[in-house]
XYZ file of C-alpha atoms in Angstrom:
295
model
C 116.966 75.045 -64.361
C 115.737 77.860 -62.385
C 112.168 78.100 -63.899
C 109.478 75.937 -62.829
C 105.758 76.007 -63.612
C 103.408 73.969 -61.646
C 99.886 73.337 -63.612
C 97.074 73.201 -60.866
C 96.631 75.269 -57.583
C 95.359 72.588 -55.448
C 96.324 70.754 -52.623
C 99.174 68.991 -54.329
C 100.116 71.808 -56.610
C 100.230 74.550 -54.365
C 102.511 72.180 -52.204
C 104.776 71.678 -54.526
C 104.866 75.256 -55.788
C 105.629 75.809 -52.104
C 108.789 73.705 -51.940
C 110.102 74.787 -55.458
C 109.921 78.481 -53.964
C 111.110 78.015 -50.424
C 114.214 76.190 -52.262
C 115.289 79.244 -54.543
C 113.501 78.304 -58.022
C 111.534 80.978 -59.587
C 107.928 79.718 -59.738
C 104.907 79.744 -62.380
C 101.645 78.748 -60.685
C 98.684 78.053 -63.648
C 95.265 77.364 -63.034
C 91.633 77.968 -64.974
C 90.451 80.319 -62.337
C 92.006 83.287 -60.758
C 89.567 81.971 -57.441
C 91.957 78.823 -57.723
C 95.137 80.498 -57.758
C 94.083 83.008 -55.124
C 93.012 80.050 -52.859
C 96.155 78.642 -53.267
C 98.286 81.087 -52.947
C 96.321 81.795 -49.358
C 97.094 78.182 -47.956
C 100.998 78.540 -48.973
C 100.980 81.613 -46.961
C 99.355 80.187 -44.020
C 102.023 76.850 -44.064
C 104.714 79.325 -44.088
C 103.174 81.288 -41.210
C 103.312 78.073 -38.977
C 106.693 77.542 -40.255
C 107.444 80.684 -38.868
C 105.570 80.319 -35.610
C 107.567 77.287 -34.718
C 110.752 79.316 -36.224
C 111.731 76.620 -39.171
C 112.188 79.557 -41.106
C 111.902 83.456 -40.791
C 109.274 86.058 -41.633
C 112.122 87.323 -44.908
C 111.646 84.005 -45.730
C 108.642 83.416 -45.995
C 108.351 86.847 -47.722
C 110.874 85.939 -50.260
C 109.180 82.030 -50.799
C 105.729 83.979 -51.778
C 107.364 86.865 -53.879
C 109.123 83.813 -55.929
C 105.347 82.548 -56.848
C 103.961 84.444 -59.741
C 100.304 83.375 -61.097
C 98.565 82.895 -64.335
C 95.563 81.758 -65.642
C 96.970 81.522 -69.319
C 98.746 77.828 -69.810
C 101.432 79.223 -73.026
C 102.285 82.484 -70.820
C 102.471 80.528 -67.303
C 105.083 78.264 -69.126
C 107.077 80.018 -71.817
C 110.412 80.420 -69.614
C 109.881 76.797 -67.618
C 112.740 74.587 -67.898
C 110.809 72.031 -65.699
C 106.779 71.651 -65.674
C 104.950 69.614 -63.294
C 101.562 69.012 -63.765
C 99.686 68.500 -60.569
C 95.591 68.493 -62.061
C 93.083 66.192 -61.314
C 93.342 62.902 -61.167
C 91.495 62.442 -64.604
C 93.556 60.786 -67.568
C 91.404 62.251 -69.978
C 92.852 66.129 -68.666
C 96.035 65.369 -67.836
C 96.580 63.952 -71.631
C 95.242 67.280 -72.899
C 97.264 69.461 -70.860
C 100.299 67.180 -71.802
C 99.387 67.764 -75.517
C 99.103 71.499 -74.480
C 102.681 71.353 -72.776
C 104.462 69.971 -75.551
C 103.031 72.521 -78.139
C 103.433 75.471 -75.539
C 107.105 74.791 -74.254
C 110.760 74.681 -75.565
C 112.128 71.825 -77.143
C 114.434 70.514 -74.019
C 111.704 71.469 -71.383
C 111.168 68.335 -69.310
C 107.524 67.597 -68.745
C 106.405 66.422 -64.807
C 103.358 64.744 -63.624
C 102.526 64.286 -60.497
C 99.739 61.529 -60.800
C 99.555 58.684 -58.296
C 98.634 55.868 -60.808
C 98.399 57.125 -64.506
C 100.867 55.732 -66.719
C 103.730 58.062 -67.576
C 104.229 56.361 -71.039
C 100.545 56.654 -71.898
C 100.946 60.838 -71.081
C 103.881 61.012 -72.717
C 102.463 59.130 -75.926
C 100.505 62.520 -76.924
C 103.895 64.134 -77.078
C 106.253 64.746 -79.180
C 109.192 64.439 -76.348
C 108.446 60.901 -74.563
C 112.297 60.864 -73.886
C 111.573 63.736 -71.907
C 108.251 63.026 -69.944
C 108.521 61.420 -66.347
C 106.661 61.090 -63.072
C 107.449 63.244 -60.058
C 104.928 61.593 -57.393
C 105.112 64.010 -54.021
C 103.693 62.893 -51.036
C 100.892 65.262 -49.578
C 102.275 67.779 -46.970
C 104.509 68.409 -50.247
C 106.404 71.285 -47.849
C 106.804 68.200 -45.343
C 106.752 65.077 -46.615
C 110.418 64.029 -48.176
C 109.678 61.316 -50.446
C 109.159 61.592 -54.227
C 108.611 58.499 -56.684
C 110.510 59.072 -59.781
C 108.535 56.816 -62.297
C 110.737 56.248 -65.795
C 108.047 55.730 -68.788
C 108.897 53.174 -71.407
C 110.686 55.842 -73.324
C 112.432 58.270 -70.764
C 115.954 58.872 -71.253
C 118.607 57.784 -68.133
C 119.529 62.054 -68.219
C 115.767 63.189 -67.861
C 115.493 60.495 -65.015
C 119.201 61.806 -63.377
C 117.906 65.596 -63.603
C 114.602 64.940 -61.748
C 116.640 62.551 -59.258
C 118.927 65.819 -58.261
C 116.916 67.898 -58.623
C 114.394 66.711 -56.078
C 117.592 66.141 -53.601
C 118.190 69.869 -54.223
C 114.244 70.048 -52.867
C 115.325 68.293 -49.931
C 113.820 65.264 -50.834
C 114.593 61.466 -51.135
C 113.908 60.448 -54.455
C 112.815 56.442 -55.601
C 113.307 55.473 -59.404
C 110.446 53.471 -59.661
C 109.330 52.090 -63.432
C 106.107 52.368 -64.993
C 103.043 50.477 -63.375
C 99.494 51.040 -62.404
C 100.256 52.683 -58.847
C 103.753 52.666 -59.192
C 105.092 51.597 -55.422
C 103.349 53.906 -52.978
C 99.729 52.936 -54.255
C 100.030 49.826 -55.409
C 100.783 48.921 -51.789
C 99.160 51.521 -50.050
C 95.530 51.465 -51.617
C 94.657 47.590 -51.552
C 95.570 48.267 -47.739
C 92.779 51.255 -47.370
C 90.492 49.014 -49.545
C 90.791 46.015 -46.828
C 89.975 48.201 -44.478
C 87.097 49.528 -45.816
C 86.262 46.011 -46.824
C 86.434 45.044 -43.121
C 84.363 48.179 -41.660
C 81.734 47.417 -44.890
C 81.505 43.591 -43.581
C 80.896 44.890 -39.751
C 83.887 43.168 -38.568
C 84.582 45.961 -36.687
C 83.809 50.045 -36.471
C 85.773 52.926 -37.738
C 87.910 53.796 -34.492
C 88.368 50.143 -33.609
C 90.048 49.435 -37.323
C 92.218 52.459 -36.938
C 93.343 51.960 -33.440
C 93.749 48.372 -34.551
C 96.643 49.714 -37.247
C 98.241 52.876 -35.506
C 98.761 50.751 -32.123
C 99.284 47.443 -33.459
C 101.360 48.560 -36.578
C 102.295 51.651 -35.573
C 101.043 53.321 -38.630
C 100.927 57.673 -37.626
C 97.290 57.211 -38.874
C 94.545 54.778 -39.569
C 94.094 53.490 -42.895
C 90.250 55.096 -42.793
C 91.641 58.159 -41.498
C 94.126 58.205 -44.345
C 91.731 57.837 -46.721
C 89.913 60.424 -45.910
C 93.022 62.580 -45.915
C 93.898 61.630 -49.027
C 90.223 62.169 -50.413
C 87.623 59.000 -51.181
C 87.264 60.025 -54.732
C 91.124 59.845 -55.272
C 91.669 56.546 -53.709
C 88.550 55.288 -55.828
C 90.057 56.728 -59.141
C 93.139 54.764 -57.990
C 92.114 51.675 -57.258
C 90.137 51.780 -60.631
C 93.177 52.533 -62.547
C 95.058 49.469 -60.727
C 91.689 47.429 -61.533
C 91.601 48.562 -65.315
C 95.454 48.176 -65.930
C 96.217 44.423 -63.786
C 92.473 43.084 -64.189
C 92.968 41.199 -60.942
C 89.789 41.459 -58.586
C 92.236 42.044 -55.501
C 91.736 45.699 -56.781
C 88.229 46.318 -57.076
C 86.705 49.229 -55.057
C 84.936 48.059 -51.809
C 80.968 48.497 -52.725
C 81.367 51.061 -49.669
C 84.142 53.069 -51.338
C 82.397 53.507 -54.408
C 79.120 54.481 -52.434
C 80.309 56.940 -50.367
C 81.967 58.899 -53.788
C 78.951 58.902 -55.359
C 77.118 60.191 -52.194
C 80.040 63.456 -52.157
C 81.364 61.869 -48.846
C 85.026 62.467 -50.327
C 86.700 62.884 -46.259
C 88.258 66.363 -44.878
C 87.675 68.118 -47.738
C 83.983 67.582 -48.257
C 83.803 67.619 -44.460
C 82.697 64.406 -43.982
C 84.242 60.930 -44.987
C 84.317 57.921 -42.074
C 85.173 60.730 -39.965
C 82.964 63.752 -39.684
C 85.662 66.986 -40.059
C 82.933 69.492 -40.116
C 84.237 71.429 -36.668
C 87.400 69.899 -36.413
C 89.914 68.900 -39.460
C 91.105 65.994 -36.832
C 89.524 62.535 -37.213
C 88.021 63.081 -33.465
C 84.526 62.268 -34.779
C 82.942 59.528 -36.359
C 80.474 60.277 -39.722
C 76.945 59.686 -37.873
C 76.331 57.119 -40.491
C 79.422 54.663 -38.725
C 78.506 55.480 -35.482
């Protein structure tokens, strides 16, 4: 398996397109937009310059990671020759089921099919295909490049080999891979995001502020960051679309989005990359600020 496309040039997908090159594998990037893959394409080369700068790797290397990364905006031609695709779109069940339907029309027979969502069933995706034996989860952690854990989520129907390839093959990546099975947030989510929500929760009922809560949890748990700094990392929107898959699939209450949560996505306060979350990242990409509205 030498040929890998990655569907989706964002954050997560230009990460992983990142790792798949640095590690040797020949590389098809898709997107909708040229803009998209050009963006992309732009942050992998700046990652690999500070990899350079703090000499992790060389200049040829990074050269030869980049020249292993070839782009398309055309799904059947970015994935004729993939023996491995891994969807990395939005976190919207509705797309990611039509792209799957596009995969499995658009590939070889004995292609194995990736996604990378954080919460979306893999047997629901791989129900729209005609492969379900061959469908699986591939859940990187964002810094993909940096980050070594992947969770490896089986769907009702894939097959112990298409579970053992993705194990190794991640290894290969450098990574430690988790066979997890097939639940609303898998492990990583279903732990994390009730944990972000409670925190939210307790900044929403003024138990305490922003910077209190996270100092609270780095210094007292000795978590690297807060959990409202983490959020905001991660994006507001995607933590809200995860906690309402979790709601939908358990119907348990302990999931519901904090009022808060849900407010703040539908005001566009999505953290660093709307510039402004419970932290205010428009000089700084550091949580040094407090939004105005939490301080």
């Amino acid at each position: 398996m030498k040929n890998i496309a990655v569907i989706g040039a964002g954050t997560m997908g230009n990460g992983i397109a990142h790792t798949f090159a640095q590690s040797g594998y020949k590389v098809q990037l898709v997107d909708i937009s040229q803009e998209s893959l050009d963006r992309g394409m732009n942050t992998i080369s700046k990652n690999l310059d500070r990899m350079v700068a703090k000499e992790r790797i060389t200049a040829i290397e990074k050269q030869q990671t980049l020249d292993n990364i070839t782009t398309f905006t055309n799904l059947e031609e970015g994935v004729e020759y993939a023996g491995l695709v891994v969807e990395a779109a939005t976190e919207n069940v509705d797309l990611k089921l039509k792209i799957f339907e596009s995969l499995d029309e658009a590939t070889g027979d004995d292609c194995i099919l990736a996604t990378n969502t954080s919460s979306i069933s893999i047997t629901q995706i791989a129900a729209v295909t005609k492969r379900p034996e061959l469908v699986i989860g591939m859940h990187f952690m964002n810094p993909v490049p940096i980050m070594k854990l992947v969770e490896i989520i089986r769907g009702y129907s894939t097959s112990d080999a298409t579970t053992q390839t993705i194990m190794e093959l991640s290894e290969k990546l450098g990574k430690v891979p988790v066979e997890v099975n097939d639940y609303p947030g898998f492990v990583a989510n279903r732990i994390l995001m009730p944990m972000i929500n409670e925190a939210i929760e307790t900044l929403y009922n003024g138990v305490a502020g922003v910077y209190e809560i996270d100092t609270v949890m780095k210094l007292g748990m000795a978590h690297p960051m807060g959990p409202l700094q983490l959020a905001d990392f991660i994006g507001l929107d995607v933590c809200l679309s995860i906690l309402e898959v979790m709601y939908e699939g358990f119907k348990n209450p302990k999931y519901a989005p904090c009022p808060l949560l849900v407010n703040m996505v539908r005001a566009g306060k999505y953290g660093v990359k709307s510039g402004e979350g419970f932290y205010d990242y428009k000089e700084s990409r550091k949580a040094d600020k407090v939004a105005a509205m939490f301080s």
